[in-house]
Amino acid sequence: MLCGIAVSLFDCSAAGASCSAAAPQTIRIGTSSTELILSVEGGRLYQNWLGPKLCDEQDLPYVQRPGYRSRNGTYLKRSREVAACSGSEDYFEPAWGIVHPDGNRTTYFYFQKIERRPLLDAQGRRCGEQVDILLADKVYPVELTLHYQCWEEEDVFKLWSELRNGAQEPIVLTAFNSTMLYFDAAKYYLTQFSSDWAAEARMSTTELSYGKKVVDTKLGSRANLFREPFFEIGFDREPCEDAGTVLLGEISWPGNWRYTLEVDNNNVLCVLPGINPAASDYTLAPGQVFATPEFVFTLSYEGVGEGSRKLHRWARDYEIKDGHGARLSLLNNWENTYFNFDQNKLAQCMREARDLGVDLFLLDDGWFGNGKDARSSDKAGLGDWEVNRKKLPNGIPGLCAEAQTAGVKFGIWIEPEMVNPQSKLFREHPDWVIMQPDREPYYYRNQLVLDLANPQVQDYVYGVVKGIMDENPSIAFFKWDCNSPITNIYSPYEGPLQGNMYIDHARGVLSVMRRCAESWPSVPMMLCSGGGGRCDYASLQYFTEFWCSDNTDPLERLYIQWGFSQFFPAKAMCAHVTSWNRATSVKFRTDVASMCKLGFDIGLADLSEDELQYCREAVANWKRLAPAILDGDQYRLVSPYESNHMAVNYVSADGASAVLFAYDLHPRYSEPLLRVKLRGLDPQARYLVKEINLMPGSRSGLAEDGLVLSGDYLMKVGLGAFTGAQCHSRVIELECVR
Ligand code: GLA
């Protein structure tokens, strides 16, 4: 979880905190290898540097703002300001747009004070620093606090801002970026991640030239359906796995986000991440504070792979729910039964889960709604979280009892933010639904989005989880789905302040998630959104994992997992073995899912006896190798985007175990097969090379199988792990024998 903040904002009495109202010449904010240097000039705050940490304090006066060199000393006064606002001397994209009560749109922020305090980990040890800088306008009573959290070892920064309206009347916000960061390089390359249902996290790279590149979402909920809230920027060269300077950034927000990348007349790049202001001119009441989402980033000087590993460690140590905890392997019934099940069928699934050796049976959609509102398809029942008595006469307690008999844990699917018009909830509370009062409604998956800006609706959604947990304290897992964007855009709760809707909605969603995580801290929860339509670090503070995609075709999954792995650790990424692309072997499908949090969504009747035996063994291997796969360092070795193969290896934190996953996708006829050079091993140590996850009766064809080789050899010479076969996989364990 988050590092605890020792004291409240600007409380300088607390131990370890230091506070100053005197404007410092330079402000250094940083981690073990990266730093941001700010300066105060004429009371205004500017960025002088963001890059590798500078070693010699005496050099600092000579560090000049990005782009300064080409201006012959006549640079625009405001240039590289840290919190530039609309209506000031800036002619580029501002961080903030503020309309004051008299209609004036200018704001100039001046330094007021700075406070530094240690960031503490869960054990109370210092893991970094938080720096808060207070700025204020001199003419209008608005204050802006810039927050910087920096994790020393992990090299991760989290930046956000809070704007306070000190006026007696409301102000209107028209732009609200979390931060603005400037970079100075010859060339900039953006790697972005497009998305769609069953096509999540697709990577493409483009050079940024003069002007703005804006990537955003306006979907409100299921917000990442078309694009992901994270990106990479390669400086001087395209982002590359093992070399070069690269920024990896993520906007922690489940609603409408936007990132703007602007290259100016001096070829300086400004990165502005935040909430999308589209249809969101936000009215901020007197005395209220507007907090932006957090922007999480790291700078790597050794390519994307190193940046990803830093983010993975940070996410497990400080961000995702139960980041150090174990993860439950599971059997899901969605693709096996869809809506067509009863208690007996589910009891059978639970026995199958046991037979497979997984920890948990997960009951998916279709267990609720009664009579004409029964959930027998996606057309009815959402919102009515009462068990369907016809399908499940003994209710959820009956299923919990069946799970106990079968010897597995029990988990359940919910989609509590949504409602079908065909439901009791909709008939009783039409005012709880985002919907146009006077227009013909349109639907996405036959459903509507509940108005989560409304605290009553938030209580209702929290109550869905509470109701299930109160009745069934043994429930061991939730899958929390969110299948629709916001449609029929009108919030009955916001009334005339419709500009606040998208932002208050996202805040409402996060608030309910937080309450649930606080109430049931040890219950793992999977974030799902019609596949991977919601995956951001704000939500993942309250979830142990997310469902990457409904697309479980193993070939497609290799790309999807490659994409998400740039930002998220394997233990947060759920991957299931299903019947998608039956042309591939069960072994291939399982080996692909074994790279992440392993699950199955298949009936055992679909497996031969050999395949079942293979799966049991694969589950046991995955559990044994969890310290490497789930909690170790990941090295992406061979990209499916750049070859007809893919390879990734993991190394446990203690170095005792490592595992290589090698896949042949569509090799060409007589294609030269390159050896796979591993990474992250101890060059001095010796490793027993053993191919695992073999089908019963088959022997390893790996030339090095059974050999003991040094880390040095494995990293320099590598293994002949690839073959010329189509859709072929190898899982190779490397046991450290010292
Ligand atoms: C979404 C999820 C699926 C499944 C269905 C149930 O599409 O991504 O995994 O839970 O909803 O309706």
PDB file of N, CA and C in Angstrom, residues 41 64 71 187 218 278 319 356 369 424 446 467 469 515 579 588 636 646 676 690 701 729 732:
ATOM      1  N   GLU A  41      11.987  32.452  -9.182  1.00  0.00           N
ATOM      2  CA  GLU A  41      12.505  33.718  -9.709  1.00  0.00           C
ATOM      3  C   GLU A  41      11.364  34.706  -9.776  1.00  0.00           C
ATOM      4  N   GLN A  64      20.444  25.431 -16.518  1.00  0.00           N
ATOM      5  CA  GLN A  64      19.499  26.368 -17.113  1.00  0.00           C
ATOM      6  C   GLN A  64      18.242  25.648 -17.559  1.00  0.00           C
ATOM      7  N   ARG A  71      17.561  31.024 -26.906  1.00  0.00           N
ATOM      8  CA  ARG A  71      16.754  32.233 -26.807  1.00  0.00           C
ATOM      9  C   ARG A  71      17.575  33.515 -26.711  1.00  0.00           C
ATOM     10  N   LYS A 187      15.125  14.680 -30.219  1.00  0.00           N
ATOM     11  CA  LYS A 187      13.924  14.046 -30.776  1.00  0.00           C
ATOM     12  C   LYS A 187      13.146  13.363 -29.657  1.00  0.00           C
ATOM     13  N   LYS A 218     -13.165   9.944 -23.410  1.00  0.00           N
ATOM     14  CA  LYS A 218     -14.364  10.686 -23.011  1.00  0.00           C
ATOM     15  C   LYS A 218     -15.459   9.724 -22.595  1.00  0.00           C
ATOM     16  N   ALA A 278     -12.824  17.940 -21.326  1.00  0.00           N
ATOM     17  CA  ALA A 278     -13.940  17.920 -22.284  1.00  0.00           C
ATOM     18  C   ALA A 278     -15.262  17.765 -21.546  1.00  0.00           C
ATOM     19  N   GLU A 319       1.722   0.222  -3.849  1.00  0.00           N
ATOM     20  CA  GLU A 319       0.518   0.732  -4.487  1.00  0.00           C
ATOM     21  C   GLU A 319      -0.659  -0.242  -4.538  1.00  0.00           C
ATOM     22  N   LEU A 356      -8.362 -29.799 -10.584  1.00  0.00           N
ATOM     23  CA  LEU A 356      -7.276 -29.084 -11.273  1.00  0.00           C
ATOM     24  C   LEU A 356      -6.157 -28.673 -10.322  1.00  0.00           C
ATOM     25  N   GLY A 369     -31.188 -11.652  -9.754  1.00  0.00           N
ATOM     26  CA  GLY A 369     -32.412 -11.207 -10.452  1.00  0.00           C
ATOM     27  C   GLY A 369     -33.451 -12.326 -10.457  1.00  0.00           C
ATOM     28  N   LYS A 424     -35.650  -4.276 -10.996  1.00  0.00           N
ATOM     29  CA  LYS A 424     -36.400  -3.653  -9.900  1.00  0.00           C
ATOM     30  C   LYS A 424     -35.726  -2.327  -9.503  1.00  0.00           C
ATOM     31  N   ASN A 446     -27.102  -3.087 -23.248  1.00  0.00           N
ATOM     32  CA  ASN A 446     -28.438  -3.050 -22.628  1.00  0.00           C
ATOM     33  C   ASN A 446     -28.433  -2.498 -21.207  1.00  0.00           C
ATOM     34  N   GLY A 467     -23.708  -6.427   1.615  1.00  0.00           N
ATOM     35  CA  GLY A 467     -24.794  -7.410   1.724  1.00  0.00           C
ATOM     36  C   GLY A 467     -24.273  -8.820   1.467  1.00  0.00           C
ATOM     37  N   MET A 469     -21.123  -9.877   1.673  1.00  0.00           N
ATOM     38  CA  MET A 469     -20.147 -10.283   2.699  1.00  0.00           C
ATOM     39  C   MET A 469     -20.808 -10.579   4.041  1.00  0.00           C
ATOM     40  N   ARG A 515     -13.780   2.351   0.241  1.00  0.00           N
ATOM     41  CA  ARG A 515     -14.536   1.845   1.399  1.00  0.00           C
ATOM     42  C   ARG A 515     -14.532   0.320   1.416  1.00  0.00           C
ATOM     43  N   SER A 579     -11.167 -21.669 -24.096  1.00  0.00           N
ATOM     44  CA  SER A 579     -11.272 -22.384 -25.380  1.00  0.00           C
ATOM     45  C   SER A 579     -11.079 -21.467 -26.573  1.00  0.00           C
ATOM     46  N   PHE A 588       0.035 -24.862 -24.827  1.00  0.00           N
ATOM     47  CA  PHE A 588       0.414 -23.516 -25.277  1.00  0.00           C
ATOM     48  C   PHE A 588      -0.426 -22.468 -24.548  1.00  0.00           C
ATOM     49  N   ARG A 636      11.880  -8.792 -20.226  1.00  0.00           N
ATOM     50  CA  ARG A 636      11.300  -9.080 -21.547  1.00  0.00           C
ATOM     51  C   ARG A 636      12.470  -9.243 -22.522  1.00  0.00           C
ATOM     52  N   MET A 646       8.532 -15.054 -28.886  1.00  0.00           N
ATOM     53  CA  MET A 646       8.504 -14.185 -27.716  1.00  0.00           C
ATOM     54  C   MET A 646       9.214 -14.918 -26.580  1.00  0.00           C
ATOM     55  N   VAL A 676      18.159 -17.759 -26.927  1.00  0.00           N
ATOM     56  CA  VAL A 676      17.551 -16.799 -25.995  1.00  0.00           C
ATOM     57  C   VAL A 676      18.533 -16.540 -24.856  1.00  0.00           C
ATOM     58  N   LYS A 690      15.997 -27.019 -16.506  1.00  0.00           N
ATOM     59  CA  LYS A 690      15.027 -28.124 -16.547  1.00  0.00           C
ATOM     60  C   LYS A 690      13.772 -27.652 -17.274  1.00  0.00           C
ATOM     61  N   GLY A 701      12.818 -31.567 -25.725  1.00  0.00           N
ATOM     62  CA  GLY A 701      13.707 -31.546 -26.880  1.00  0.00           C
ATOM     63  C   GLY A 701      14.780 -30.473 -26.733  1.00  0.00           C
ATOM     64  N   SER A 729       5.406 -23.798 -27.260  1.00  0.00           N
ATOM     65  CA  SER A 729       5.906 -23.102 -26.073  1.00  0.00           C
ATOM     66  C   SER A 729       6.829 -23.987 -25.255  1.00  0.00           C
ATOM     67  N   ILE A 732      10.990 -23.166 -19.010  1.00  0.00           N
ATOM     68  CA  ILE A 732      12.275 -23.726 -18.574  1.00  0.00           C
ATOM     69  C   ILE A 732      12.620 -23.164 -17.200  1.00  0.00           C
TER      70      ILE A 732
END
